[in-house]
Amino acid sequence: MKVQDVFEGRVAWKFGDDFDIDLVIGVTNIKYYDPDKLRSVLMQAYDPAFVDDVRPGDVIVGGRNFGYGHPHYPAMIAMRNAGVVAVVAESYAPGFWRGELYQGMPLVTVPGISEAVERWDDVAVDWKNATVRVGRTGQVLQGTPPSPHAIDVIEAGGGLNLLRAQYGTGSSTVPPAAAAVPHPTSERVT
């Protein structure tokens, strides 16, 4: 799966610091995975027209510690299904970072992004180099590029796809690093 290096879209929404991503669908909906159900509740507490206004290629922007709370996947599944292709934030909550990276969502860390953009600004996001060009001002912000492993995960479309590409599907082959680790029951103390 080839992921574009640069996304050109708009800032579909700008969230503040310590934002719990579950709130975009409402905590009562965090157990749903049905795309129609998630679409019907997405951003209803913030902007009921959001799902009609967002376009494929748009991004969302967050402040510090974006994704705070429990790492549930339905909220970002709803965002992806609506057309959001990346998240640009000042920083991320660790659980959100791990979970969404594993799902293959480009997460770009860019200090100052919250103050530099407004909703519906046109932006060009180079996720591999962690740069964001703001169309309205021409400003280019530089963030922290992802690690080579994070790039591999995103380009594969998620962690499971990367593992399948590296080790095959249905194979009983054990990764070399895992084979070198003794099983806890292989050496018994008597």
mmCIF file of N, CA and C in Angstrom, residues 54-116:
data_model
loop_
_atom_site.group_PDB
_atom_site.id
_atom_site.type_symbol
_atom_site.label_atom_id
_atom_site.label_comp_id
_atom_site.label_asym_id
_atom_site.label_seq_id
_atom_site.Cartn_x
_atom_site.Cartn_y
_atom_site.Cartn_z
ATOM 1 N N VAL A 54 -16.691 17.768 5.740
ATOM 2 C CA VAL A 54 -15.337 17.222 5.612
ATOM 3 C C VAL A 54 -15.197 16.534 4.262
ATOM 4 N N ARG A 55 -13.991 16.632 3.681
ATOM 5 C CA ARG A 55 -13.724 16.024 2.369
ATOM 6 C C ARG A 55 -12.561 15.049 2.492
ATOM 7 N N PRO A 56 -12.519 14.057 1.624
ATOM 8 C CA PRO A 56 -11.353 13.165 1.614
ATOM 9 C C PRO A 56 -10.074 13.979 1.427
ATOM 10 N N GLY A 57 -9.091 13.709 2.266
ATOM 11 C CA GLY A 57 -7.820 14.429 2.210
ATOM 12 C C GLY A 57 -7.680 15.474 3.295
ATOM 13 N N ASP A 58 -8.747 15.739 4.048
ATOM 14 C CA ASP A 58 -8.669 16.706 5.135
ATOM 15 C C ASP A 58 -7.902 16.115 6.312
ATOM 16 N N VAL A 59 -7.419 16.998 7.187
ATOM 17 C CA VAL A 59 -6.684 16.589 8.384
ATOM 18 C C VAL A 59 -7.355 17.207 9.606
ATOM 19 N N ILE A 60 -7.058 16.645 10.761
ATOM 20 C CA ILE A 60 -7.473 17.283 12.002
ATOM 21 C C ILE A 60 -6.222 17.716 12.749
ATOM 22 N N VAL A 61 -6.367 18.771 13.538
ATOM 23 C CA VAL A 61 -5.256 19.355 14.280
ATOM 24 C C VAL A 61 -5.577 19.296 15.758
ATOM 25 N N GLY A 62 -4.553 18.989 16.544
ATOM 26 C CA GLY A 62 -4.737 18.928 17.990
ATOM 27 C C GLY A 62 -3.660 19.688 18.726
ATOM 28 N N GLY A 63 -3.938 19.973 19.973
ATOM 29 C CA GLY A 63 -2.967 20.633 20.837
ATOM 30 C C GLY A 63 -2.035 19.622 21.475
ATOM 31 N N ARG A 64 -1.629 19.921 22.710
ATOM 32 C CA ARG A 64 -0.742 19.013 23.440
ATOM 33 C C ARG A 64 -1.546 17.826 23.981
ATOM 34 N N ASN A 65 -0.900 16.669 24.024
ATOM 35 C CA ASN A 65 -1.480 15.460 24.600
ATOM 36 C C ASN A 65 -2.775 15.061 23.877
ATOM 37 N N PHE A 66 -2.777 15.200 22.570
ATOM 38 C CA PHE A 66 -3.971 14.866 21.783
ATOM 39 C C PHE A 66 -4.285 13.377 21.910
ATOM 40 N N GLY A 67 -5.564 13.060 22.045
ATOM 41 C CA GLY A 67 -5.995 11.674 22.163
ATOM 42 C C GLY A 67 -6.002 11.167 23.579
ATOM 43 N N TYR A 68 -5.895 12.078 24.539
ATOM 44 C CA TYR A 68 -5.897 11.745 25.956
ATOM 45 C C TYR A 68 -7.089 10.849 26.283
ATOM 46 N N GLY A 69 -6.905 9.936 27.195
ATOM 47 C CA GLY A 69 -7.982 9.037 27.616
ATOM 48 C C GLY A 69 -7.663 7.609 27.226
ATOM 49 N N HIS A 70 -8.664 6.784 27.236
ATOM 50 C CA HIS A 70 -8.483 5.378 26.872
ATOM 51 C C HIS A 70 -8.373 5.265 25.350
ATOM 52 N N PRO A 71 -7.486 4.406 24.875
ATOM 53 C CA PRO A 71 -7.302 4.285 23.422
ATOM 54 C C PRO A 71 -8.352 3.387 22.758
ATOM 55 N N HIS A 72 -9.536 3.940 22.525
ATOM 56 C CA HIS A 72 -10.577 3.234 21.778
ATOM 57 C C HIS A 72 -10.448 3.599 20.313
ATOM 58 N N TYR A 73 -10.722 2.671 19.428
ATOM 59 C CA TYR A 73 -10.524 2.898 17.999
ATOM 60 C C TYR A 73 -11.719 3.481 17.239
ATOM 61 N N PRO A 74 -12.956 3.292 17.683
ATOM 62 C CA PRO A 74 -14.087 3.749 16.864
ATOM 63 C C PRO A 74 -14.078 5.236 16.497
ATOM 64 N N ALA A 75 -13.601 6.102 17.372
ATOM 65 C CA ALA A 75 -13.612 7.539 17.052
ATOM 66 C C ALA A 75 -12.755 7.839 15.826
ATOM 67 N N MET A 76 -11.565 7.282 15.771
ATOM 68 C CA MET A 76 -10.702 7.539 14.618
ATOM 69 C C MET A 76 -11.131 6.725 13.399
ATOM 70 N N ILE A 77 -11.773 5.595 13.613
ATOM 71 C CA ILE A 77 -12.363 4.869 12.481
ATOM 72 C C ILE A 77 -13.404 5.765 11.824
ATOM 73 N N ALA A 78 -14.217 6.434 12.642
ATOM 74 C CA ALA A 78 -15.223 7.355 12.110
ATOM 75 C C ALA A 78 -14.565 8.504 11.358
ATOM 76 N N MET A 79 -13.480 9.047 11.906
ATOM 77 C CA MET A 79 -12.772 10.144 11.223
ATOM 78 C C MET A 79 -12.211 9.675 9.876
ATOM 79 N N ARG A 80 -11.583 8.505 9.870
ATOM 80 C CA ARG A 80 -11.033 7.959 8.610
ATOM 81 C C ARG A 80 -12.141 7.749 7.587
ATOM 82 N N ASN A 81 -13.252 7.179 8.033
ATOM 83 C CA ASN A 81 -14.366 6.927 7.128
ATOM 84 C C ASN A 81 -14.966 8.216 6.578
ATOM 85 N N ALA A 82 -14.822 9.313 7.320
ATOM 86 C CA ALA A 82 -15.325 10.613 6.854
ATOM 87 C C ALA A 82 -14.365 11.265 5.856
ATOM 88 N N GLY A 83 -13.116 10.770 5.787
ATOM 89 C CA GLY A 83 -12.156 11.315 4.831
ATOM 90 C C GLY A 83 -10.892 11.883 5.431
ATOM 91 N N VAL A 84 -10.790 11.923 6.767
ATOM 92 C CA VAL A 84 -9.593 12.458 7.417
ATOM 93 C C VAL A 84 -8.417 11.511 7.162
ATOM 94 N N VAL A 85 -7.292 12.071 6.677
ATOM 95 C CA VAL A 85 -6.151 11.240 6.295
ATOM 96 C C VAL A 85 -4.953 11.353 7.227
ATOM 97 N N ALA A 86 -4.948 12.331 8.128
ATOM 98 C CA ALA A 86 -3.809 12.494 9.034
ATOM 99 C C ALA A 86 -4.224 13.349 10.221
ATOM 100 N N VAL A 87 -3.423 13.233 11.283
ATOM 101 C CA VAL A 87 -3.582 14.075 12.465
ATOM 102 C C VAL A 87 -2.276 14.828 12.644
ATOM 103 N N VAL A 88 -2.378 16.137 12.847
ATOM 104 C CA VAL A 88 -1.212 16.970 13.141
ATOM 105 C C VAL A 88 -1.464 17.580 14.507
ATOM 106 N N ALA A 89 -0.557 17.341 15.455
ATOM 107 C CA ALA A 89 -0.763 17.846 16.814
ATOM 108 C C ALA A 89 0.562 18.276 17.429
ATOM 109 N N GLU A 90 0.441 19.052 18.500
ATOM 110 C CA GLU A 90 1.617 19.503 19.256
ATOM 111 C C GLU A 90 2.312 18.293 19.897
ATOM 112 N N SER A 91 1.514 17.380 20.455
ATOM 113 C CA SER A 91 2.023 16.128 21.026
ATOM 114 C C SER A 91 0.828 15.191 21.192
ATOM 115 N N TYR A 92 1.119 13.933 21.474
ATOM 116 C CA TYR A 92 0.078 12.907 21.551
ATOM 117 C C TYR A 92 0.132 12.163 22.877
ATOM 118 N N ALA A 93 -1.022 11.702 23.319
ATOM 119 C CA ALA A 93 -1.082 10.789 24.454
ATOM 120 C C ALA A 93 -0.480 9.460 23.989
ATOM 121 N N PRO A 94 0.324 8.821 24.828
ATOM 122 C CA PRO A 94 1.009 7.591 24.403
ATOM 123 C C PRO A 94 0.081 6.486 23.890
ATOM 124 N N GLY A 95 -1.045 6.252 24.551
ATOM 125 C CA GLY A 95 -1.963 5.199 24.110
ATOM 126 C C GLY A 95 -2.556 5.505 22.748
ATOM 127 N N PHE A 96 -2.913 6.750 22.527
ATOM 128 C CA PHE A 96 -3.447 7.159 21.223
ATOM 129 C C PHE A 96 -2.370 6.980 20.153
ATOM 130 N N TRP A 97 -1.160 7.430 20.435
ATOM 131 C CA TRP A 97 -0.058 7.325 19.471
ATOM 132 C C TRP A 97 0.144 5.869 19.053
ATOM 133 N N ARG A 98 0.278 4.984 20.031
ATOM 134 C CA ARG A 98 0.513 3.574 19.712
ATOM 135 C C ARG A 98 -0.651 2.981 18.928
ATOM 136 N N GLY A 99 -1.863 3.227 19.387
ATOM 137 C CA GLY A 99 -3.036 2.632 18.749
ATOM 138 C C GLY A 99 -3.248 3.113 17.328
ATOM 139 N N GLU A 100 -3.146 4.405 17.112
ATOM 140 C CA GLU A 100 -3.389 4.940 15.769
ATOM 141 C C GLU A 100 -2.225 4.668 14.826
ATOM 142 N N LEU A 101 -1.003 4.674 15.343
ATOM 143 C CA LEU A 101 0.133 4.281 14.504
ATOM 144 C C LEU A 101 -0.063 2.838 14.046
ATOM 145 N N TYR A 102 -0.467 1.970 14.962
ATOM 146 C CA TYR A 102 -0.697 0.575 14.614
ATOM 147 C C TYR A 102 -1.797 0.441 13.558
ATOM 148 N N GLN A 103 -2.764 1.355 13.572
ATOM 149 C CA GLN A 103 -3.836 1.341 12.570
ATOM 150 C C GLN A 103 -3.386 1.949 11.235
ATOM 151 N N GLY A 104 -2.195 2.551 11.203
ATOM 152 C CA GLY A 104 -1.658 3.100 9.964
ATOM 153 C C GLY A 104 -1.986 4.562 9.714
ATOM 154 N N MET A 105 -2.465 5.273 10.732
ATOM 155 C CA MET A 105 -2.802 6.689 10.573
ATOM 156 C C MET A 105 -1.529 7.541 10.681
ATOM 157 N N PRO A 106 -1.235 8.357 9.673
ATOM 158 C CA PRO A 106 -0.104 9.276 9.806
ATOM 159 C C PRO A 106 -0.359 10.288 10.931
ATOM 160 N N LEU A 107 0.531 10.283 11.910
ATOM 161 C CA LEU A 107 0.471 11.197 13.043
ATOM 162 C C LEU A 107 1.707 12.084 12.969
ATOM 163 N N VAL A 108 1.505 13.382 12.865
ATOM 164 C CA VAL A 108 2.610 14.308 12.665
ATOM 165 C C VAL A 108 2.695 15.224 13.885
ATOM 166 N N THR A 109 3.861 15.268 14.499
ATOM 167 C CA THR A 109 4.082 16.114 15.664
ATOM 168 C C THR A 109 4.723 17.415 15.213
ATOM 169 N N VAL A 110 3.990 18.518 15.381
ATOM 170 C CA VAL A 110 4.469 19.825 14.921
ATOM 171 C C VAL A 110 4.177 20.877 15.995
ATOM 172 N N PRO A 111 5.204 21.280 16.754
ATOM 173 C CA PRO A 111 5.004 22.355 17.723
ATOM 174 C C PRO A 111 4.528 23.628 17.029
ATOM 175 N N GLY A 112 3.574 24.293 17.652
ATOM 176 C CA GLY A 112 3.058 25.553 17.117
ATOM 177 C C GLY A 112 1.902 25.421 16.148
ATOM 178 N N ILE A 113 1.513 24.197 15.810
ATOM 179 C CA ILE A 113 0.452 24.002 14.815
ATOM 180 C C ILE A 113 -0.877 24.591 15.283
ATOM 181 N N SER A 114 -1.168 24.500 16.571
ATOM 182 C CA SER A 114 -2.460 24.983 17.081
ATOM 183 C C SER A 114 -2.649 26.477 16.858
ATOM 184 N N GLU A 115 -1.579 27.237 16.994
ATOM 185 C CA GLU A 115 -1.668 28.689 16.817
ATOM 186 C C GLU A 115 -1.553 29.096 15.346
ATOM 187 N N ALA A 116 -1.002 28.225 14.519
ATOM 188 C CA ALA A 116 -0.704 28.592 13.129
ATOM 189 C C ALA A 116 -1.872 28.395 12.170
#
